[in-house]
PDB file of C-alpha atoms and ligand atoms in Angstrom:
ATOM      1  CA  MET A   1      62.751  19.327 -22.157  1.00 83.00           C
ATOM      2  CA  ASP A   2      65.125  20.973 -24.687  1.00 91.00           C
ATOM      3  CA  ILE A   3      64.224  21.910 -28.112  1.00 94.00           C
ATOM      4  CA  LYS A   4      66.172  18.923 -30.029  1.00 95.00           C
ATOM      5  CA  THR A   5      64.331  16.467 -27.816  1.00 96.00           C
ATOM      6  CA  LYS A   6      61.096  17.891 -28.364  1.00 95.00           C
ATOM      7  CA  GLU A   7      61.556  17.872 -32.122  1.00 97.00           C
ATOM      8  CA  LEU A   8      62.546  14.169 -31.953  1.00 98.00           C
ATOM      9  CA  VAL A   9      59.646  13.152 -29.371  1.00 97.00           C
ATOM     10  CA  ASN A  10      57.335  14.918 -31.997  1.00 97.00           C
ATOM     11  CA  LYS A  11      58.838  12.612 -34.776  1.00 98.00           C
ATOM     12  CA  GLY A  12      58.397   9.461 -32.689  1.00 98.00           C
ATOM     13  CA  ILE A  13      62.372   8.889 -32.844  1.00 98.00           C
ATOM     14  CA  MET A  14      62.222   9.482 -29.023  1.00 98.00           C
ATOM     15  CA  LEU A  15      59.141   8.353 -26.920  1.00 98.00           C
ATOM     16  CA  PRO A  16      58.176   9.003 -23.275  1.00 98.00           C
ATOM     17  CA  LEU A  17      58.768   5.714 -21.963  1.00 98.00           C
ATOM     18  CA  MET A  18      57.164   4.716 -18.765  1.00 98.00           C
ATOM     19  CA  GLU A  19      58.060   1.106 -18.503  1.00 98.00           C
ATOM     20  CA  GLU A  20      59.009  -1.971 -20.624  1.00 98.00           C
ATOM     21  CA  PHE A  21      58.990  -5.648 -19.307  1.00 98.00           C
ATOM     22  CA  TYR A  22      58.729  -8.899 -20.630  1.00 98.00           C
ATOM     23  CA  THR A  23      55.843 -11.066 -19.415  1.00 98.00           C
ATOM     24  CA  ILE A  24      52.965 -12.844 -20.907  1.00 98.00           C
ATOM     25  CA  GLN A  25      50.107 -11.509 -22.609  1.00 98.00           C
ATOM     26  CA  GLY A  26      47.193 -11.766 -20.502  1.00 98.00           C
ATOM     27  CA  GLU A  27      44.207 -10.513 -22.328  1.00 98.00           C
ATOM     28  CA  GLY A  28      42.431 -10.640 -25.691  1.00 98.00           C
ATOM     29  CA  ASN A  29      43.425 -12.859 -28.619  1.00 98.00           C
ATOM     30  CA  HIS A  30      47.170 -13.526 -27.949  1.00 98.00           C
ATOM     31  CA  THR A  31      46.643 -14.459 -24.179  1.00 98.00           C
ATOM     32  CA  GLY A  32      49.062 -16.771 -23.193  1.00 98.00           C
ATOM     33  CA  THR A  33      51.915 -15.470 -25.467  1.00 98.00           C
ATOM     34  CA  ALA A  34      55.059 -14.475 -24.257  1.00 98.00           C
ATOM     35  CA  ALA A  35      55.280 -10.830 -25.172  1.00 98.00           C
ATOM     36  CA  TYR A  36      57.697  -7.695 -24.390  1.00 98.00           C
ATOM     37  CA  PHE A  37      55.673  -4.510 -23.504  1.00 98.00           C
ATOM     38  CA  ILE A  38      56.519  -1.103 -24.196  1.00 98.00           C
ATOM     39  CA  ARG A  39      54.365   1.000 -22.006  1.00 98.00           C
ATOM     40  CA  VAL A  40      54.224   4.789 -23.375  1.00 98.00           C
ATOM     41  CA  GLY A  41      53.432   7.518 -21.201  1.00 98.00           C
ATOM     42  CA  GLY A  42      50.680   9.923 -22.016  1.00 98.00           C
ATOM     43  CA  CYS A  43      46.581   9.558 -22.212  1.00 98.00           C
ATOM     44  CA  ASP A  44      43.829  12.159 -22.082  1.00 98.00           C
ATOM     45  CA  VAL A  45      40.977   9.590 -22.692  1.00 98.00           C
ATOM     46  CA  GLY A  46      40.161   9.586 -18.889  1.00 97.00           C
ATOM     47  CA  CYS A  47      38.613   6.103 -18.016  1.00 97.00           C
ATOM     48  CA  HIS A  48      37.611   6.624 -14.365  1.00 96.00           C
ATOM     49  CA  TRP A  49      38.615   2.758 -13.795  1.00 95.00           C
ATOM     50  CA  CYS A  50      42.008   3.055 -15.330  1.00 97.00           C
ATOM     51  CA  ASP A  51      44.697   0.913 -13.764  1.00 93.00           C
ATOM     52  CA  VAL A  52      47.761   2.785 -14.997  1.00 97.00           C
ATOM     53  CA  LYS A  53      46.794   6.441 -14.258  1.00 98.00           C
ATOM     54  CA  GLU A  54      50.484   7.322 -13.523  1.00 98.00           C
ATOM     55  CA  SER A  55      50.986   6.863 -17.232  1.00 98.00           C
ATOM     56  CA  TRP A  56      48.658   9.854 -17.886  1.00 98.00           C
ATOM     57  CA  ASP A  57      51.099  12.670 -17.520  1.00 98.00           C
ATOM     58  CA  ALA A  58      53.568  12.012 -20.261  1.00 97.00           C
ATOM     59  CA  ASN A  59      55.949  14.675 -18.756  1.00 96.00           C
ATOM     60  CA  LEU A  60      56.720  12.324 -16.145  1.00 97.00           C
ATOM     61  CA  HIS A  61      58.058   9.631 -18.304  1.00 98.00           C
ATOM     62  CA  PRO A  62      61.537  10.101 -19.703  1.00 97.00           C
ATOM     63  CA  PRO A  63      61.931  10.721 -23.549  1.00 98.00           C
ATOM     64  CA  THR A  64      63.853   7.521 -24.491  1.00 98.00           C
ATOM     65  CA  HIS A  65      65.346   6.981 -28.067  1.00 98.00           C
ATOM     66  CA  ALA A  66      63.361   4.540 -30.056  1.00 98.00           C
ATOM     67  CA  ASP A  67      66.663   2.631 -30.969  1.00 98.00           C
ATOM     68  CA  VAL A  68      67.352   1.783 -27.402  1.00 98.00           C
ATOM     69  CA  ILE A  69      63.518   0.715 -26.906  1.00 98.00           C
ATOM     70  CA  VAL A  70      64.151  -1.549 -29.884  1.00 98.00           C
ATOM     71  CA  GLU A  71      67.462  -2.882 -28.851  1.00 98.00           C
ATOM     72  CA  ASN A  72      65.828  -3.796 -25.628  1.00 97.00           C
ATOM     73  CA  ALA A  73      62.663  -5.557 -27.086  1.00 98.00           C
ATOM     74  CA  ASN A  74      64.977  -7.632 -29.473  1.00 98.00           C
ATOM     75  CA  LYS A  75      66.557  -9.317 -26.428  1.00 97.00           C
ATOM     76  CA  TYR A  76      63.058 -11.187 -25.404  1.00 95.00           C
ATOM     77  CA  ALA A  77      60.102 -12.402 -27.442  1.00 92.00           C
ATOM     78  CA  LYS A  78      59.300 -12.047 -30.983  1.00 97.00           C
ATOM     79  CA  THR A  79      55.723 -10.550 -29.859  1.00 98.00           C
ATOM     80  CA  ILE A  80      56.150  -7.178 -28.946  1.00 98.00           C
ATOM     81  CA  VAL A  81      53.020  -5.132 -27.408  1.00 98.00           C
ATOM     82  CA  ILE A  82      52.954  -1.477 -27.493  1.00 98.00           C
ATOM     83  CA  THR A  83      50.485  -0.066 -25.022  1.00 98.00           C
ATOM     84  CA  GLY A  84      49.970   2.952 -22.664  1.00 96.00           C
ATOM     85  CA  GLY A  85      48.678   5.445 -21.923  1.00 96.00           C
ATOM     86  CA  GLU A  86      47.509   6.004 -25.439  1.00 98.00           C
ATOM     87  CA  PRO A  87      50.216   5.129 -27.774  1.00 98.00           C
ATOM     88  CA  LEU A  88      48.665   6.820 -30.718  1.00 98.00           C
ATOM     89  CA  MET A  89      49.456  10.068 -29.145  1.00 98.00           C
ATOM     90  CA  TRP A  90      52.628   9.748 -30.582  1.00 98.00           C
ATOM     91  CA  ASP A  91      53.843   8.854 -34.183  1.00 98.00           C
ATOM     92  CA  MET A  92      54.637   5.293 -33.755  1.00 98.00           C
ATOM     93  CA  GLN A  93      56.178   4.772 -37.468  1.00 98.00           C
ATOM     94  CA  TYR A  94      59.813   4.861 -36.549  1.00 98.00           C
ATOM     95  CA  LEU A  95      59.391   2.382 -33.592  1.00 98.00           C
ATOM     96  CA  THR A  96      57.442  -0.308 -35.446  1.00 98.00           C
ATOM     97  CA  ALA A  97      59.283   0.271 -38.728  1.00 98.00           C
ATOM     98  CA  SER A  98      62.384  -0.483 -36.691  1.00 98.00           C
ATOM     99  CA  LEU A  99      60.680  -3.188 -34.607  1.00 98.00           C
ATOM    100  CA  GLN A 100      59.787  -5.030 -37.693  1.00 98.00           C
ATOM    101  CA  ASN A 101      63.226  -4.543 -39.555  1.00 98.00           C
ATOM    102  CA  LYS A 102      64.418  -6.968 -36.715  1.00 98.00           C
ATOM    103  CA  GLY A 103      61.553  -9.337 -37.434  1.00 98.00           C
ATOM    104  CA  LEU A 104      59.458  -8.597 -34.731  1.00 98.00           C
ATOM    105  CA  GLN A 105      55.685  -8.714 -34.327  1.00 98.00           C
ATOM    106  CA  THR A 106      54.465  -5.076 -33.644  1.00 98.00           C
ATOM    107  CA  HIS A 107      50.894  -5.202 -31.525  1.00 98.00           C
ATOM    108  CA  ILE A 108      49.127  -2.100 -30.232  1.00 99.00           C
ATOM    109  CA  GLU A 109      46.565  -1.822 -27.661  1.00 98.00           C
ATOM    110  CA  THR A 110      44.891   1.688 -28.128  1.00 98.00           C
ATOM    111  CA  SER A 111      41.283   3.438 -27.647  1.00 98.00           C
ATOM    112  CA  GLY A 112      41.919   4.502 -31.243  1.00 98.00           C
ATOM    113  CA  ALA A 113      41.224   7.923 -30.224  1.00 98.00           C
ATOM    114  CA  TYR A 114      44.188   9.426 -32.157  1.00 98.00           C
ATOM    115  CA  PRO A 115      45.272   8.963 -35.791  1.00 98.00           C
ATOM    116  CA  LEU A 116      46.515   5.838 -36.343  1.00 98.00           C
ATOM    117  CA  SER A 117      50.616   5.801 -37.106  1.00 98.00           C
ATOM    118  CA  GLY A 118      52.982   2.845 -37.599  1.00 98.00           C
ATOM    119  CA  GLN A 119      53.040  -0.503 -39.016  1.00 98.00           C
ATOM    120  CA  TRP A 120      51.051  -3.156 -37.324  1.00 98.00           C
ATOM    121  CA  ASN A 121      50.766  -6.962 -37.353  1.00 98.00           C
ATOM    122  CA  TRP A 122      47.793  -6.920 -34.924  1.00 98.00           C
ATOM    123  CA  ILE A 123      45.652  -3.992 -33.760  1.00 98.00           C
ATOM    124  CA  CYS A 124      43.620  -4.281 -30.615  1.00 99.00           C
ATOM    125  CA  LEU A 125      41.151  -1.319 -30.588  1.00 98.00           C
ATOM    126  CA  SER A 126      39.325  -1.121 -27.297  1.00 98.00           C
ATOM    127  CA  PRO A 127      37.137   2.056 -27.750  1.00 98.00           C
ATOM    128  CA  LYS A 128      35.888   4.273 -24.504  1.00 98.00           C
ATOM    129  CA  LYS A 129      32.993   6.369 -24.428  1.00 97.00           C
ATOM    130  CA  THR A 130      35.043   9.309 -22.909  1.00 97.00           C
ATOM    131  CA  LYS A 131      36.981   9.661 -26.481  1.00 98.00           C
ATOM    132  CA  LEU A 132      35.559   7.775 -29.317  1.00 98.00           C
ATOM    133  CA  PRO A 133      37.911   6.394 -31.627  1.00 98.00           C
ATOM    134  CA  LEU A 134      38.753   8.068 -34.728  1.00 98.00           C
ATOM    135  CA  GLU A 135      36.576   6.597 -37.930  1.00 98.00           C
ATOM    136  CA  ASP A 136      39.754   5.440 -40.053  1.00 97.00           C
ATOM    137  CA  ILE A 137      40.870   2.949 -37.295  1.00 98.00           C
ATOM    138  CA  TYR A 138      37.600   0.477 -37.157  1.00 98.00           C
ATOM    139  CA  GLU A 139      38.297  -1.057 -40.640  1.00 98.00           C
ATOM    140  CA  GLU A 140      41.878  -1.639 -39.408  1.00 98.00           C
ATOM    141  CA  ALA A 141      41.180  -3.300 -36.367  1.00 98.00           C
ATOM    142  CA  HIS A 142      41.889  -7.102 -35.846  1.00 98.00           C
ATOM    143  CA  GLU A 143      40.368  -7.342 -32.540  1.00 98.00           C
ATOM    144  CA  LEU A 144      38.107  -5.306 -30.673  1.00 98.00           C
ATOM    145  CA  LYS A 145      38.072  -5.366 -27.030  1.00 98.00           C
ATOM    146  CA  MET A 146      35.164  -3.787 -25.073  1.00 98.00           C
ATOM    147  CA  ILE A 147      35.506  -3.322 -21.112  1.00 98.00           C
ATOM    148  CA  ILE A 148      32.260  -4.164 -19.317  1.00 98.00           C
ATOM    149  CA  HIS A 149      32.240  -1.892 -16.147  1.00 98.00           C
ATOM    150  CA  ASN A 150      28.410  -1.955 -15.815  1.00 97.00           C
ATOM    151  CA  LYS A 151      25.294  -3.011 -17.998  1.00 97.00           C
ATOM    152  CA  SER A 152      25.005  -0.263 -20.233  1.00 97.00           C
ATOM    153  CA  ASP A 153      28.509  -1.184 -21.751  1.00 98.00           C
ATOM    154  CA  PHE A 154      27.076  -4.027 -23.599  1.00 98.00           C
ATOM    155  CA  ASP A 155      24.975  -1.371 -25.507  1.00 98.00           C
ATOM    156  CA  PHE A 156      27.977   0.689 -26.244  1.00 98.00           C
ATOM    157  CA  ALA A 157      30.306  -2.720 -27.136  1.00 98.00           C
ATOM    158  CA  GLU A 158      27.382  -3.510 -29.800  1.00 98.00           C
ATOM    159  CA  GLN A 159      27.297  -0.071 -31.140  1.00 98.00           C
ATOM    160  CA  GLN A 160      31.318  -0.190 -31.673  1.00 98.00           C
ATOM    161  CA  ALA A 161      30.935  -3.572 -33.105  1.00 98.00           C
ATOM    162  CA  ALA A 162      28.860  -2.383 -35.680  1.00 98.00           C
ATOM    163  CA  LYS A 163      31.611  -0.456 -36.977  1.00 98.00           C
ATOM    164  CA  VAL A 164      34.528  -2.898 -37.432  1.00 98.00           C
ATOM    165  CA  SER A 165      35.219  -5.147 -40.248  1.00 98.00           C
ATOM    166  CA  LYS A 166      33.532  -8.701 -40.269  1.00 97.00           C
ATOM    167  CA  LYS A 167      36.998 -10.078 -39.813  1.00 97.00           C
ATOM    168  CA  CYS A 168      37.558  -8.552 -36.729  1.00 98.00           C
ATOM    169  CA  THR A 169      37.390 -10.631 -33.489  1.00 98.00           C
ATOM    170  CA  LEU A 170      35.024  -9.353 -30.742  1.00 99.00           C
ATOM    171  CA  TYR A 171      36.065  -9.821 -27.176  1.00 99.00           C
ATOM    172  CA  LEU A 172      33.985  -8.721 -23.844  1.00 98.00           C
ATOM    173  CA  GLN A 173      36.311  -8.300 -20.681  1.00 98.00           C
ATOM    174  CA  PRO A 174      35.112  -7.506 -17.143  1.00 98.00           C
ATOM    175  CA  GLU A 175      36.629  -4.427 -15.655  1.00 98.00           C
ATOM    176  CA  TRP A 176      38.725  -5.800 -12.920  1.00 97.00           C
ATOM    177  CA  SER A 177      37.173  -3.997 -10.047  1.00 96.00           C
ATOM    178  CA  LYS A 178      33.466  -5.265 -11.160  1.00 97.00           C
ATOM    179  CA  LYS A 179      34.649  -8.641 -12.228  1.00 97.00           C
ATOM    180  CA  GLU A 180      32.686 -10.315  -9.590  1.00 97.00           C
ATOM    181  CA  ALA A 181      29.511  -8.729 -10.710  1.00 97.00           C
ATOM    182  CA  MET A 182      30.147  -8.425 -14.384  1.00 98.00           C
ATOM    183  CA  THR A 183      31.728 -11.815 -15.221  1.00 98.00           C
ATOM    184  CA  PRO A 184      28.284 -13.764 -14.916  1.00 98.00           C
ATOM    185  CA  MET A 185      26.559 -11.186 -17.130  1.00 98.00           C
ATOM    186  CA  ILE A 186      29.315 -11.692 -19.837  1.00 98.00           C
ATOM    187  CA  VAL A 187      29.191 -15.438 -19.586  1.00 98.00           C
ATOM    188  CA  ASP A 188      25.265 -15.366 -20.108  1.00 98.00           C
ATOM    189  CA  TYR A 189      25.561 -12.524 -22.887  1.00 98.00           C
ATOM    190  CA  VAL A 190      28.456 -14.530 -24.874  1.00 98.00           C
ATOM    191  CA  MET A 191      26.151 -17.581 -24.802  1.00 98.00           C
ATOM    192  CA  LYS A 192      23.445 -15.863 -26.232  1.00 98.00           C
ATOM    193  CA  ASN A 193      25.506 -13.851 -28.782  1.00 98.00           C
ATOM    194  CA  PRO A 194      28.162 -16.099 -29.699  1.00 98.00           C
ATOM    195  CA  GLN A 195      29.900 -13.663 -32.348  1.00 98.00           C
ATOM    196  CA  TRP A 196      31.760 -12.268 -29.032  1.00 98.00           C
ATOM    197  CA  LYS A 197      34.236 -14.070 -26.964  1.00 98.00           C
ATOM    198  CA  ILE A 198      35.372 -13.643 -23.461  1.00 98.00           C
ATOM    199  CA  SER A 199      38.485 -11.989 -22.507  1.00 98.00           C
ATOM    200  CA  LEU A 200      39.756 -12.082 -18.998  1.00 98.00           C
ATOM    201  CA  GLN A 201      42.778 -10.164 -17.620  1.00 97.00           C
ATOM    202  CA  THR A 202      44.723 -13.599 -17.016  1.00 97.00           C
ATOM    203  CA  HIS A 203      47.894 -11.890 -16.124  1.00 97.00           C
ATOM    204  CA  LYS A 204      46.219 -10.357 -12.835  1.00 96.00           C
ATOM    205  CA  TYR A 205      44.897 -13.919 -11.987  1.00 95.00           C
ATOM    206  CA  LEU A 206      48.517 -15.390 -12.516  1.00 95.00           C
ATOM    207  CA  ASN A 207      49.941 -12.166 -10.356  1.00 95.00           C
ATOM    208  CA  ILE A 208      52.297 -11.066 -12.992  1.00 96.00           C
ATOM    209  CA  PRO A 209      52.720  -7.746 -14.608  1.00 95.00           C
TER     210      PRO A 209
HETATM  211 FE1  LIG B   1      43.617   4.177 -18.984  1.00 52.62          FE
HETATM  212 FE2  LIG B   1      43.792   3.383 -21.476  1.00 52.62          FE
HETATM  213 FE3  LIG B   1      41.503   4.754 -20.407  1.00 52.62          FE
HETATM  214 FE4  LIG B   1      43.753   5.811 -21.001  1.00 52.62          FE
HETATM  215  S1  LIG B   1      42.644   4.710 -22.243  1.00 52.62           S
HETATM  216  S2  LIG B   1      42.458   6.158 -19.352  1.00 52.62           S
HETATM  217  S3  LIG B   1      45.212   4.486 -20.548  1.00 52.62           S
HETATM  218  S4  LIG B   1      42.261   2.844 -19.572  1.00 52.62           S
END
């Protein structure tokens, strides 16, 4: 990467773009909503069950000007989901301000492990044990989405729920490879603890991206 590109990436004016696509948001609060997904490369959180490990190495994904990304997004939905990888490894201010200037809604899916940047209409925080969120994001999250891979994840979910604001919606979502074992446990848990809701990866059931 040349020095000028690196500078633009450091400022968030260019971003390592892994993929972008128009689909249906499959998970969490906005399940069922048509949305344009922008998947930014780079993640060092290291979830062993991660289903987008190709995203981890940012160097594999071409630095792309945010103006081009915004132009593409603006042809499709009003809801734009920025995901990764871990998008907060990059400065999200330029991209999100540009999207909002076009009247688009900015949503993020983040582990919270890096400082919060950008202007967001919706923050989905999905904490991971391997690299915990920074403190500031808990208060800002609209949605807490906890992935349940084994029984001990229920305790971790409660620890994280104790840190978010009262208005934050709480979701438990079975990790896809363990869904047969974990979904019945989540159903039982939510019935006993109705402050939680179930989130399913409906896009995987629908066989869409
Ligand atoms: Fe994968 Fe997301 Fe975990 Fe990063 S934070 S390893 S992208 S599941």
